[in-house]
Amino acid sequence: MSQPRISIGIVGFGPKGLYGFERLLANLHQMDEKLEVHVHLFNATGDFATGWIYQPEQPDFLLMNYSNAFITMHPDAAPSPICEIMSFSEWCANCRQTSTSAEDKRIASRGEVGEYLSYYFNCLCDSARSNIRIHKNRGKVTAIIPEKGKYRLETDIEFQSPIFTTLLLTTGHSPSITSKLSQSKKSKNCIPFVYPVQEKLQLIPKNVQVACKGIGLTAIDSILALTEGRGGEFEKSNESELIYRKSGKEPTKIYPFSRSGYPIIPRLSNGVTLTQHSCYLKKWVSSLSENCSPFDFEKEVLPLIKQDITTEYYYQLFQNYKLRLNAQQEYEKVLDEIQEFHRLHPEEKKFEADELLRPPIRQSNNAHEDFLAYWKKTVDWIKTENSPFVAAANTWGNLVDDFNWLYKNDKLTADSRSKFISTYFSMFNRISYGPPLQNVQKIIALAAIGVVDFSFVNNPDITKTDSDKYELKSHEEMTSCEWMIDARLPRGYTVNSNVLYTSSCKRNGLFSFLNKHTNSDFANGLNCNEAGNPISEEGEVISNITLYGTPAEGKLFDNDSLSRKRNDTASQWAKQTIQLIYKTLIPEHEY
Ligand SMILES: Cc1cc2nc3c(=O)[nH]c(=O)nc-3n(C[C@H](O)[C@H](O)[C@H](O)COP(=O)(O)OP(=O)(O)OC[C@H]3O[C@@H](n4cnc5c(N)ncnc54)[C@H](O)[C@@H]3O)c2cc1C
């Protein structure tokens, strides 16, 4: 009897698709060599394994957010990969004839990381056994159609879909971007999404004023594309500061702004990670039972996070005075020790967590100077060895796993979960997941010569004038800009936009959406379980589809990373796929 055709699909083939592919091959190599398995990889563009974010040809000034030491595509668990996989630092040291320890400290460009991912994609394809047929489909999957418990895919290319036994969906931010672009009004002087920066921002002529919505990582990429990307150069003015030499092709001014108006804190570089000493959130989370009722984020969770932030600050400050703060004791006792410390050291300024979360930036009526002064202060913290502020800012990164437990087990009330997504998510990202120091120093250098101006940084009023300009107004000033760019990454999607999840849902209710009821048009994300299996409109768990990375964000927190470890739903998917293949091929009692 001929073997039924087994087809497995990975939809979206950026880094997470690659990780899933690697696990799938490792598991398939454990099976009988005679079984023919077809693995279909789908990517909307030709950027297989890198996606658009790590596309190798992008400009070198688009940097990773952290040093090379944190990057590896080596899996954590068995079975072993089908080819040797070096960490990124080892791979760079090999290519560039440097040492791994030097590479560990370097911050590479995103393009270099893309070369690494592409290299191992090719190695994996070359090492796969001949019974594993790999199909690289360059095209967008537009709908998933259920068929007797399996799936057919519709695409925007000519493609005769086989029936897929399992699917891994790793579409990253793309559905949100498509949704946003489909909703944004067409305007000849507004750029609603800035990537790829070298193409999108090229539309902006020199010597114009540009309003820049967003002051985070995407805004930094955009500002650098409009300056360094146009031939301007940064030079060291002294040990620690940069100056900018104009090319003459830049805009006259770029005015970044955001709702909060707070600057993003640069990240500790050189591959250093700080140890967690304070565990108030951790201890509380580990004392909770699985069936406890949900908590209010602001009233019950945030205070513990603040306790951890404050304790980490003082733990480091005490150490700088050769003292030891007991970070494990009750928080009241920590406060007593802090009070006694300040009595003995009145010269030390008191610290509260809110200074990080909602920094008191406004000191004068000059928004630009106030913003810059605070940003320069954050640069000084990062450069200071053993800085208590850095210890405090680093705290969230150490709490994420505990917070994720609350998040994925639905332990936040619906309202406070929404509040967390709308307010606190970006706040914590701003504090703990900032850009590398050199990028902030570059923007400060651009502000020093007036190319970047923070006068309207804090949520200005914006109106479009009759002459098609964008007028920015704050309490103190007004200016008008010829161009507007939206330098933010969209999240969620409008339910009636035509993206993979909404169209598959309209056709067959395969997915259900979060927050659909509070705002019927907009979905924050998809419903799924902890394994990343989507939950259909009828409440059924779809166990042979797995969401990995951004699509699983409705359930699993903090997916927006290159990390292989965080919320790894792909390893389980690969294992489960093997079981399903056996089930399809061999009668139940024989396997
Ligand atoms: C500008 C930027 C910089 C970043 N920098 C860092 C960083 O320094 N460090 C870090 O850890 N993280 C960073 N991130 C986070 C980033 O999301 C992850 O590092 C990583 O890219 C996630 O990989 P992914 O495969 O899930 O998604 P993506 O990289 O977005 O890849 C998804 C792929 O799926 C394809 N696709 C989507 N829908 C379909 C469809 N329907 N059919 C076919 N193909 C489809 C897309 O074209 C894309 O190639 C950055 C993100 C951005 C936007």
XYZ file of C-alpha atoms and ligand atoms in Angstrom:
644
model
C 0.000 0.000 0.000
C 1.405 3.433 -0.875
C 2.220 5.800 1.975
C -0.204 8.742 2.381
C 1.488 12.039 1.550
C 2.565 13.827 4.718
C 2.816 17.609 4.436
C 3.858 19.984 7.218
C 3.619 23.769 6.837
C 5.469 26.679 8.426
C 3.670 29.915 7.630
C 5.912 32.994 7.951
C 9.581 32.168 7.760
C 11.551 34.735 9.753
C 13.774 33.734 12.707
C 10.983 31.942 14.577
C 10.016 29.982 11.473
C 13.668 28.965 11.187
C 13.779 27.842 14.827
C 10.651 25.746 14.279
C 12.145 24.276 11.098
C 15.349 23.343 12.944
C 13.361 21.513 15.650
C 11.198 19.795 13.049
C 14.237 18.461 11.161
C 15.913 17.308 14.393
C 12.781 15.317 15.261
C 12.216 14.016 11.726
C 15.768 12.657 11.746
C 14.726 10.421 14.627
C 12.189 8.704 12.356
C 12.463 5.965 9.767
C 14.542 7.195 6.834
C 12.084 5.738 4.323
C 9.138 7.925 5.319
C 8.712 10.683 2.781
C 7.737 13.964 4.427
C 7.082 17.253 2.615
C 7.956 20.385 4.559
C 6.494 23.569 3.053
C 7.984 26.873 4.121
C 6.024 30.014 3.250
C 7.405 33.499 3.345
C 5.761 36.565 1.834
C 9.130 37.752 0.488
C 12.383 36.097 -0.543
C 13.870 36.839 2.902
C 13.719 33.251 4.158
C 15.072 32.796 7.702
C 15.841 36.486 8.209
C 12.415 38.030 7.595
C 12.435 41.761 6.910
C 13.849 42.618 10.343
C 17.210 40.864 9.843
C 17.420 41.256 6.076
C 21.179 41.105 5.298
C 21.228 43.971 2.772
C 19.886 46.612 5.165
C 22.199 49.484 6.226
C 24.847 48.786 8.882
C 23.638 51.525 11.239
C 20.515 49.468 12.016
C 21.826 47.756 15.123
C 20.759 44.976 17.421
C 19.477 46.159 20.791
C 21.966 44.105 22.759
C 25.379 42.550 22.443
C 26.203 39.388 20.524
C 26.565 37.286 23.699
C 22.784 36.960 23.864
C 22.294 35.666 20.332
C 22.291 32.009 19.425
C 20.161 29.744 17.327
C 21.430 26.651 19.097
C 18.469 24.810 20.635
C 18.238 24.241 24.345
C 16.899 20.701 24.424
C 17.244 17.292 22.761
C 17.240 15.996 20.068
C 20.476 17.549 18.808
C 20.340 19.684 15.687
C 21.080 17.916 12.413
C 24.142 20.109 11.826
C 26.623 21.768 14.159
C 25.306 25.183 15.211
C 27.639 27.810 16.646
C 26.507 30.722 18.790
C 26.453 34.062 16.965
C 29.666 35.199 18.700
C 31.488 31.972 17.770
C 30.251 32.271 14.199
C 31.344 35.948 13.959
C 34.737 35.159 15.512
C 35.176 32.479 12.891
C 34.168 34.728 9.973
C 35.962 37.869 11.147
C 39.077 36.222 12.607
C 38.398 37.699 16.048
C 37.864 36.075 19.452
C 34.551 34.881 20.835
C 35.038 36.968 23.987
C 35.549 40.121 21.904
C 32.519 39.251 19.796
C 30.420 38.666 22.920
C 30.801 42.355 23.793
C 30.189 43.743 20.309
C 26.796 44.989 19.173
C 26.298 43.728 15.630
C 24.092 45.147 12.940
C 20.768 43.405 12.275
C 22.036 42.623 8.768
C 24.927 40.590 10.220
C 22.495 38.611 12.356
C 20.544 37.967 9.160
C 23.659 36.532 7.523
C 24.065 34.180 10.484
C 20.434 33.040 10.281
C 20.684 32.554 6.493
C 23.908 30.598 6.866
C 22.288 28.081 9.197
C 19.130 27.901 7.117
C 21.279 26.763 4.199
C 23.217 24.323 6.420
C 19.971 22.804 7.672
C 18.573 22.429 4.147
C 21.846 20.827 2.989
C 21.965 18.436 5.949
C 18.373 17.224 5.764
C 17.958 13.608 4.668
C 16.690 13.039 1.151
C 13.362 11.625 2.395
C 12.574 15.114 3.758
C 11.444 17.248 0.826
C 11.797 20.953 1.541
C 9.625 23.337 -0.495
C 10.416 27.052 -0.269
C 7.268 28.909 -1.271
C 7.748 32.611 -1.811
C 4.249 33.954 -1.294
C 1.737 35.096 1.257
C -0.637 32.623 2.859
C -4.018 34.315 2.741
C -6.302 31.776 4.413
C -6.250 28.473 6.264
C -9.100 26.147 5.296
C -9.930 23.177 7.541
C -10.482 19.869 5.795
C -11.321 16.770 7.840
C -9.172 17.838 10.771
C -6.303 18.885 8.510
C -5.727 22.054 6.481
C -5.430 23.449 3.023
C -3.742 26.775 2.458
C -4.702 29.572 0.109
C -1.925 31.829 -1.084
C -1.385 34.845 -3.306
C 0.805 32.754 -5.633
C 0.023 29.882 -7.903
C 0.107 27.000 -5.473
C -1.653 23.647 -5.465
C -2.150 23.127 -1.757
C -1.580 19.672 -0.334
C -3.410 18.747 2.863
C -1.296 19.752 5.843
C -1.113 17.496 8.899
C 0.186 20.295 11.136
C 0.973 23.986 10.810
C 3.313 26.321 12.659
C 2.287 29.979 12.319
C 5.157 32.421 12.839
C 3.973 35.525 11.057
C 5.625 38.089 13.389
C 4.319 41.648 13.228
C 3.291 41.426 9.567
C -0.487 40.965 10.031
C -0.600 44.036 12.302
C 1.409 46.042 9.786
C -0.847 45.002 6.895
C -3.911 45.800 8.972
C -2.587 49.208 9.932
C -1.599 50.082 6.377
C -5.009 49.046 5.078
C -6.686 51.368 7.594
C -4.425 54.407 7.270
C -5.596 57.257 5.086
C -3.472 57.779 2.009
C -1.554 61.023 2.183
C 1.322 62.133 0.024
C 3.299 63.597 2.930
C 2.659 60.983 5.620
C 4.578 57.698 5.947
C 2.443 55.343 8.048
C 5.118 52.652 8.438
C 8.838 53.338 8.110
C 10.420 49.970 7.194
C 12.392 49.366 5.079
C 13.771 52.750 6.105
C 16.105 53.107 3.136
C 13.122 52.837 0.782
C 10.257 54.459 2.698
C 12.104 57.481 4.063
C 13.767 58.239 0.768
C 10.538 60.036 -0.186
C 11.335 62.822 2.268
C 13.375 65.572 0.576
C 16.216 67.445 2.276
C 15.639 70.714 4.149
C 12.079 70.017 5.308
C 10.647 69.711 8.812
C 9.582 66.208 9.813
C 7.187 65.306 12.636
C 8.059 61.863 14.035
C 5.351 59.956 15.917
C 7.189 57.809 18.461
C 10.444 58.201 20.378
C 11.338 54.527 20.767
C 13.505 52.078 18.855
C 11.741 52.579 15.526
C 12.073 56.356 15.829
C 15.806 55.984 16.456
C 16.139 53.819 13.310
C 14.171 56.433 11.338
C 16.198 59.393 12.593
C 19.451 57.604 11.757
C 18.133 56.746 8.286
C 17.367 60.428 7.661
C 20.845 61.526 8.785
C 23.597 58.899 8.877
C 21.734 57.026 6.136
C 22.081 60.135 3.931
C 25.831 60.382 4.265
C 26.140 62.315 7.540
C 28.908 61.128 9.852
C 29.352 60.734 13.564
C 32.769 61.354 15.033
C 34.053 61.053 18.559
C 34.498 64.507 20.087
C 36.113 63.087 23.223
C 36.171 59.790 25.092
C 32.429 59.630 25.525
C 30.644 62.083 23.242
C 29.848 62.162 19.551
C 29.497 65.037 17.134
C 27.596 64.914 13.871
C 28.920 66.189 10.523
C 26.040 66.977 8.195
C 25.907 65.727 4.615
C 23.469 68.498 3.645
C 20.846 65.930 2.643
C 19.095 65.774 6.018
C 15.764 67.338 6.962
C 16.124 70.748 8.621
C 14.504 69.423 11.767
C 13.013 66.206 13.064
C 10.504 66.616 15.888
C 9.969 63.310 17.743
C 7.027 63.027 20.128
C 4.971 60.450 22.007
C 2.021 60.197 24.348
C 4.163 59.983 27.495
C 7.062 62.129 26.286
C 9.515 59.995 28.287
C 12.878 59.018 26.781
C 13.788 55.373 26.309
C 16.593 54.259 28.629
C 19.691 52.929 26.845
C 20.614 49.378 27.581
C 23.507 48.045 29.558
C 25.997 46.967 26.936
C 29.044 44.695 26.878
C 27.127 41.513 27.499
C 26.622 42.229 31.190
C 23.540 40.910 32.939
C 22.652 41.894 36.450
C 21.665 39.379 39.090
C 18.276 39.638 40.724
C 18.444 40.102 44.505
C 14.939 41.264 45.310
C 12.130 38.721 44.875
C 8.868 40.263 46.101
C 6.956 39.538 42.899
C 8.602 36.123 42.519
C 7.733 35.028 46.067
C 4.165 36.229 45.742
C 3.655 34.513 42.386
C 5.093 31.242 43.667
C 2.675 31.365 46.631
C -0.363 31.491 44.311
C -2.457 28.463 43.510
C -3.456 27.654 39.940
C -7.128 28.253 40.700
C -6.811 31.609 42.464
C -8.946 34.498 41.183
C -7.476 37.138 38.876
C -5.770 40.206 40.337
C -5.918 43.884 39.536
C -2.588 44.815 37.975
C -2.317 48.343 39.313
C -3.564 47.591 42.827
C -2.064 44.177 43.491
C 0.839 43.491 41.113
C 2.417 46.851 40.342
C 3.171 47.629 44.022
C 5.279 44.448 44.216
C 7.127 45.357 41.022
C 7.839 48.775 42.529
C 9.134 47.115 45.695
C 11.530 45.058 43.595
C 12.684 48.118 41.645
C 13.296 50.148 44.811
C 15.055 47.291 46.581
C 17.359 46.636 43.598
C 18.250 50.338 43.532
C 19.172 50.395 47.215
C 20.867 47.002 47.114
C 23.356 48.476 44.639
C 23.608 51.811 46.461
C 24.325 50.037 49.754
C 27.013 47.965 48.034
C 28.642 51.137 46.753
C 28.952 52.161 50.424
C 30.294 48.688 51.292
C 27.029 47.899 53.072
C 24.700 44.957 52.557
C 20.946 45.373 52.260
C 19.009 42.218 53.063
C 16.796 42.044 49.968
C 15.076 38.872 51.160
C 13.450 40.285 54.275
C 9.965 41.808 54.558
C 9.682 45.010 52.576
C 8.869 47.081 55.691
C 12.251 46.102 57.112
C 13.934 47.095 53.835
C 12.254 50.504 54.176
C 13.559 50.795 57.740
C 17.091 50.068 56.544
C 16.702 52.633 53.746
C 15.506 55.247 56.220
C 18.465 54.598 58.493
C 20.807 54.788 55.476
C 19.494 58.222 54.520
C 19.841 59.412 58.109
C 23.519 58.502 57.976
C 23.983 59.724 54.382
C 21.786 62.793 53.960
C 23.766 63.739 50.850
C 22.220 60.790 48.927
C 18.975 61.663 47.121
C 15.999 59.493 48.057
C 14.763 57.174 45.288
C 11.292 55.909 44.503
C 10.337 53.519 41.686
C 8.102 56.173 40.109
C 11.216 58.154 39.254
C 11.907 55.465 36.677
C 8.338 54.743 35.631
C 7.204 58.367 35.366
C 10.385 60.417 35.545
C 10.087 64.047 36.648
C 11.500 65.418 33.403
C 9.921 68.846 33.277
C 12.125 71.211 35.238
C 11.662 74.387 33.178
C 9.495 75.650 30.327
C 12.014 74.376 27.763
C 10.783 70.899 26.818
C 13.751 70.243 24.518
C 16.393 71.026 27.136
C 14.541 69.136 29.881
C 14.189 66.037 27.730
C 17.835 66.129 26.681
C 19.050 66.730 30.231
C 17.196 63.639 31.435
C 18.384 61.525 28.507
C 21.982 62.556 29.114
C 21.500 61.585 32.743
C 20.401 58.076 31.669
C 23.528 57.824 29.490
C 25.654 58.728 32.516
C 23.951 56.009 34.586
C 24.722 53.399 31.973
C 28.332 54.481 31.794
C 28.746 54.527 35.569
C 30.011 51.310 36.990
C 27.680 49.870 39.652
C 24.963 52.427 39.001
C 21.916 51.960 41.283
C 19.701 53.398 38.516
C 20.883 50.729 36.112
C 20.154 48.060 38.710
C 16.656 49.504 39.131
C 16.059 49.755 35.362
C 17.217 46.192 34.862
C 14.698 44.813 37.364
C 11.809 44.286 34.937
C 13.931 42.031 32.701
C 14.388 39.723 35.691
C 10.691 39.777 36.638
C 9.294 38.940 33.221
C 9.094 35.175 33.775
C 7.075 35.628 36.961
C 4.837 38.171 35.319
C 4.384 35.811 32.375
C 2.992 33.197 34.779
C 0.240 35.630 35.801
C -0.352 36.601 32.187
C -0.598 33.147 30.644
C -2.666 31.753 33.504
C -5.228 34.564 33.150
C -4.448 35.941 36.609
C -5.036 39.570 35.632
C -8.589 40.886 35.559
C -9.742 41.665 32.013
C -9.734 45.420 32.631
C -6.340 45.504 34.226
C -4.899 43.269 31.507
C -6.078 45.804 28.928
C -4.644 48.607 31.040
C -1.364 46.731 31.235
C -1.239 46.346 27.443
C -2.180 49.956 26.755
C -0.001 51.648 29.381
C 2.508 49.521 31.227
C 3.797 47.297 28.433
C 5.447 50.216 26.650
C 6.518 51.733 29.966
C 8.492 48.636 30.964
C 9.879 48.239 27.438
C 11.070 51.851 27.632
C 12.924 51.161 30.857
C 14.374 47.705 30.313
C 14.537 47.000 26.567
C 16.087 50.172 25.248
C 18.577 50.775 22.454
C 22.325 50.302 22.720
C 24.126 53.260 24.262
C 25.783 54.378 21.021
C 22.423 54.948 19.347
C 21.244 57.256 22.118
C 24.572 59.097 21.954
C 24.001 59.591 18.218
C 20.552 61.122 18.736
C 21.964 63.386 21.452
C 24.655 64.522 18.974
C 21.930 65.260 16.402
C 20.012 67.260 19.009
C 23.171 69.204 19.824
C 23.321 70.609 16.288
C 19.572 71.112 16.075
C 18.661 68.399 13.545
C 16.597 66.664 16.207
C 14.391 68.848 18.361
C 12.394 67.709 21.390
C 10.374 70.896 21.830
C 7.114 69.052 21.068
C 8.062 65.736 22.636
C 5.178 65.556 25.075
C 1.968 64.704 23.239
C 1.536 67.852 21.100
C -1.753 68.838 19.485
C -1.553 68.038 15.776
C -3.633 69.574 13.034
C -3.371 69.352 9.294
C -3.396 72.840 7.765
C -5.013 73.950 4.512
C -1.575 74.006 2.947
C -1.228 70.286 3.762
C 1.273 70.749 6.564
C 1.242 69.198 10.034
C 1.011 71.817 12.728
C 2.452 70.778 16.107
C 1.380 72.761 19.137
C 2.509 72.527 22.753
C 1.746 74.919 25.626
C 4.785 76.991 24.772
C 5.302 76.760 21.017
C 3.991 75.945 17.581
C 5.665 74.767 14.387
C 4.602 73.270 11.099
C 6.115 70.260 9.352
C 5.999 69.311 5.699
C 6.175 65.587 6.545
C 4.840 63.197 9.164
C 6.252 59.723 9.819
C 4.675 57.146 12.085
C 7.711 55.545 13.695
C 5.883 53.006 15.850
C 5.327 49.289 15.479
C 1.655 48.436 15.229
C 0.153 45.712 17.420
C -3.167 43.933 17.018
C -5.435 44.278 13.999
C -8.731 45.549 12.862
C -10.993 42.541 12.659
C -12.378 43.479 9.251
C -8.935 43.932 7.672
C -7.811 41.270 5.274
C -5.024 39.403 7.070
C -4.459 35.679 7.495
C -6.189 35.370 10.858
C -9.215 37.522 10.156
C -9.845 35.987 6.741
C -9.480 32.422 8.106
C -11.879 33.394 10.827
C -14.436 34.946 8.537
C -14.401 31.857 6.374
C -14.486 29.174 9.064
C -14.153 30.601 12.604
C -10.733 29.027 13.004
C -9.462 31.753 15.328
C -11.011 33.917 18.003
C -9.825 37.341 19.055
C -8.979 39.088 22.272
C -10.794 42.286 23.167
C -13.199 41.848 20.323
C -16.083 42.521 22.670
C -14.815 45.679 24.344
C -14.085 47.266 20.975
C -15.786 45.237 18.305
C -13.542 46.408 15.504
C -10.147 45.944 17.006
C -8.434 42.804 18.294
C -5.347 42.951 20.510
C -4.452 39.429 19.456
C -5.547 35.835 19.133
C -6.888 33.513 21.786
C -4.684 30.497 22.301
C -3.586 28.149 25.062
C -0.168 27.943 26.712
C 1.094 25.541 24.029
C 0.247 28.157 21.382
C -2.736 26.222 20.001
C -5.391 28.659 18.769
C -8.886 28.590 20.220
C -11.627 28.661 17.618
C -14.700 30.894 17.713
C -16.547 27.901 19.166
C -14.044 27.573 21.998
C -12.357 24.480 20.579
C -8.569 24.077 20.981
C -7.028 23.489 17.550
C -4.243 21.152 18.576
C -2.563 20.628 15.184
C -1.941 24.342 14.631
C 0.641 26.140 16.777
C 1.239 29.868 17.068
C 4.813 30.884 17.827
C 6.155 34.360 18.610
C 4.009 37.451 18.023
C 0.814 35.532 17.056
C 0.845 33.871 20.527
C 1.096 37.205 22.352
C -2.530 37.038 23.468
C -1.509 34.326 25.918
C 2.269 34.402 26.240
C 4.004 37.576 27.263
C 7.186 39.137 25.865
C 7.516 37.224 22.601
C 9.012 40.049 20.620
C 12.544 38.756 20.689
C 15.135 36.708 18.894
C 15.374 34.451 21.933
C 14.949 30.744 21.329
C 14.044 30.094 24.941
C 11.253 32.552 25.555
C 7.818 31.020 25.097
C 9.182 28.270 22.881
C 5.997 26.667 21.552
C 7.863 25.335 18.483
C 9.765 22.503 20.232
C 6.518 20.987 21.454
C 4.960 21.487 18.009
C 7.834 19.585 16.363
C 7.468 16.662 18.814
C 3.724 16.584 18.412
C 4.107 16.650 14.617
C 6.130 13.430 14.747
C 3.407 11.773 16.829
C 0.768 12.892 14.323
C 2.835 11.505 11.451
C 3.014 8.123 13.204
C -0.697 8.254 13.864
C -1.381 8.956 10.193
C 0.895 6.201 8.949
C 0.638 3.430 11.466
C -2.454 1.935 13.081
C -2.752 3.011 16.712
C -1.804 -0.287 18.407
C 1.513 -0.486 16.527
C 3.186 2.717 17.657
C 12.821 47.022 13.694
C 12.895 45.909 14.696
C 14.076 45.644 15.385
C 14.159 44.590 16.280
N 15.317 44.375 16.949
C 15.396 43.341 17.815
C 16.607 43.065 18.522
O 17.587 43.781 18.404
N 16.617 41.999 19.358
C 15.534 41.195 19.527
O 15.594 40.225 20.290
N 14.390 41.446 18.881
C 14.291 42.491 18.053
N 13.114 42.730 17.408
C 11.958 41.845 17.668
C 11.684 40.882 16.499
O 10.306 40.787 16.396
C 12.266 39.495 16.718
O 13.654 39.575 16.969
C 12.120 38.529 15.529
O 12.174 39.174 14.308
C 10.846 37.759 15.602
O 10.888 36.795 14.580
P 9.571 36.229 13.917
O 10.012 35.160 12.995
O 8.590 35.890 14.963
O 8.921 37.440 13.111
P 9.443 38.245 11.840
O 10.874 38.515 11.959
O 8.499 39.384 11.699
O 9.210 37.233 10.625
C 7.926 36.859 10.186
C 8.010 36.473 8.720
O 6.740 35.965 8.303
C 6.407 36.479 7.031
N 4.942 36.448 6.935
C 4.049 37.075 7.721
N 2.788 36.755 7.370
C 2.893 35.885 6.351
C 1.938 35.180 5.557
N 0.628 35.312 5.766
N 2.384 34.363 4.583
C 3.731 34.210 4.363
N 4.667 34.859 5.080
C 4.263 35.680 6.062
C 6.988 37.876 7.038
O 7.164 38.350 5.730
C 8.305 37.640 7.784
O 9.326 37.262 6.891
C 13.018 43.787 16.511
C 11.823 44.066 15.840
C 11.761 45.112 14.947
C 10.475 45.368 14.230
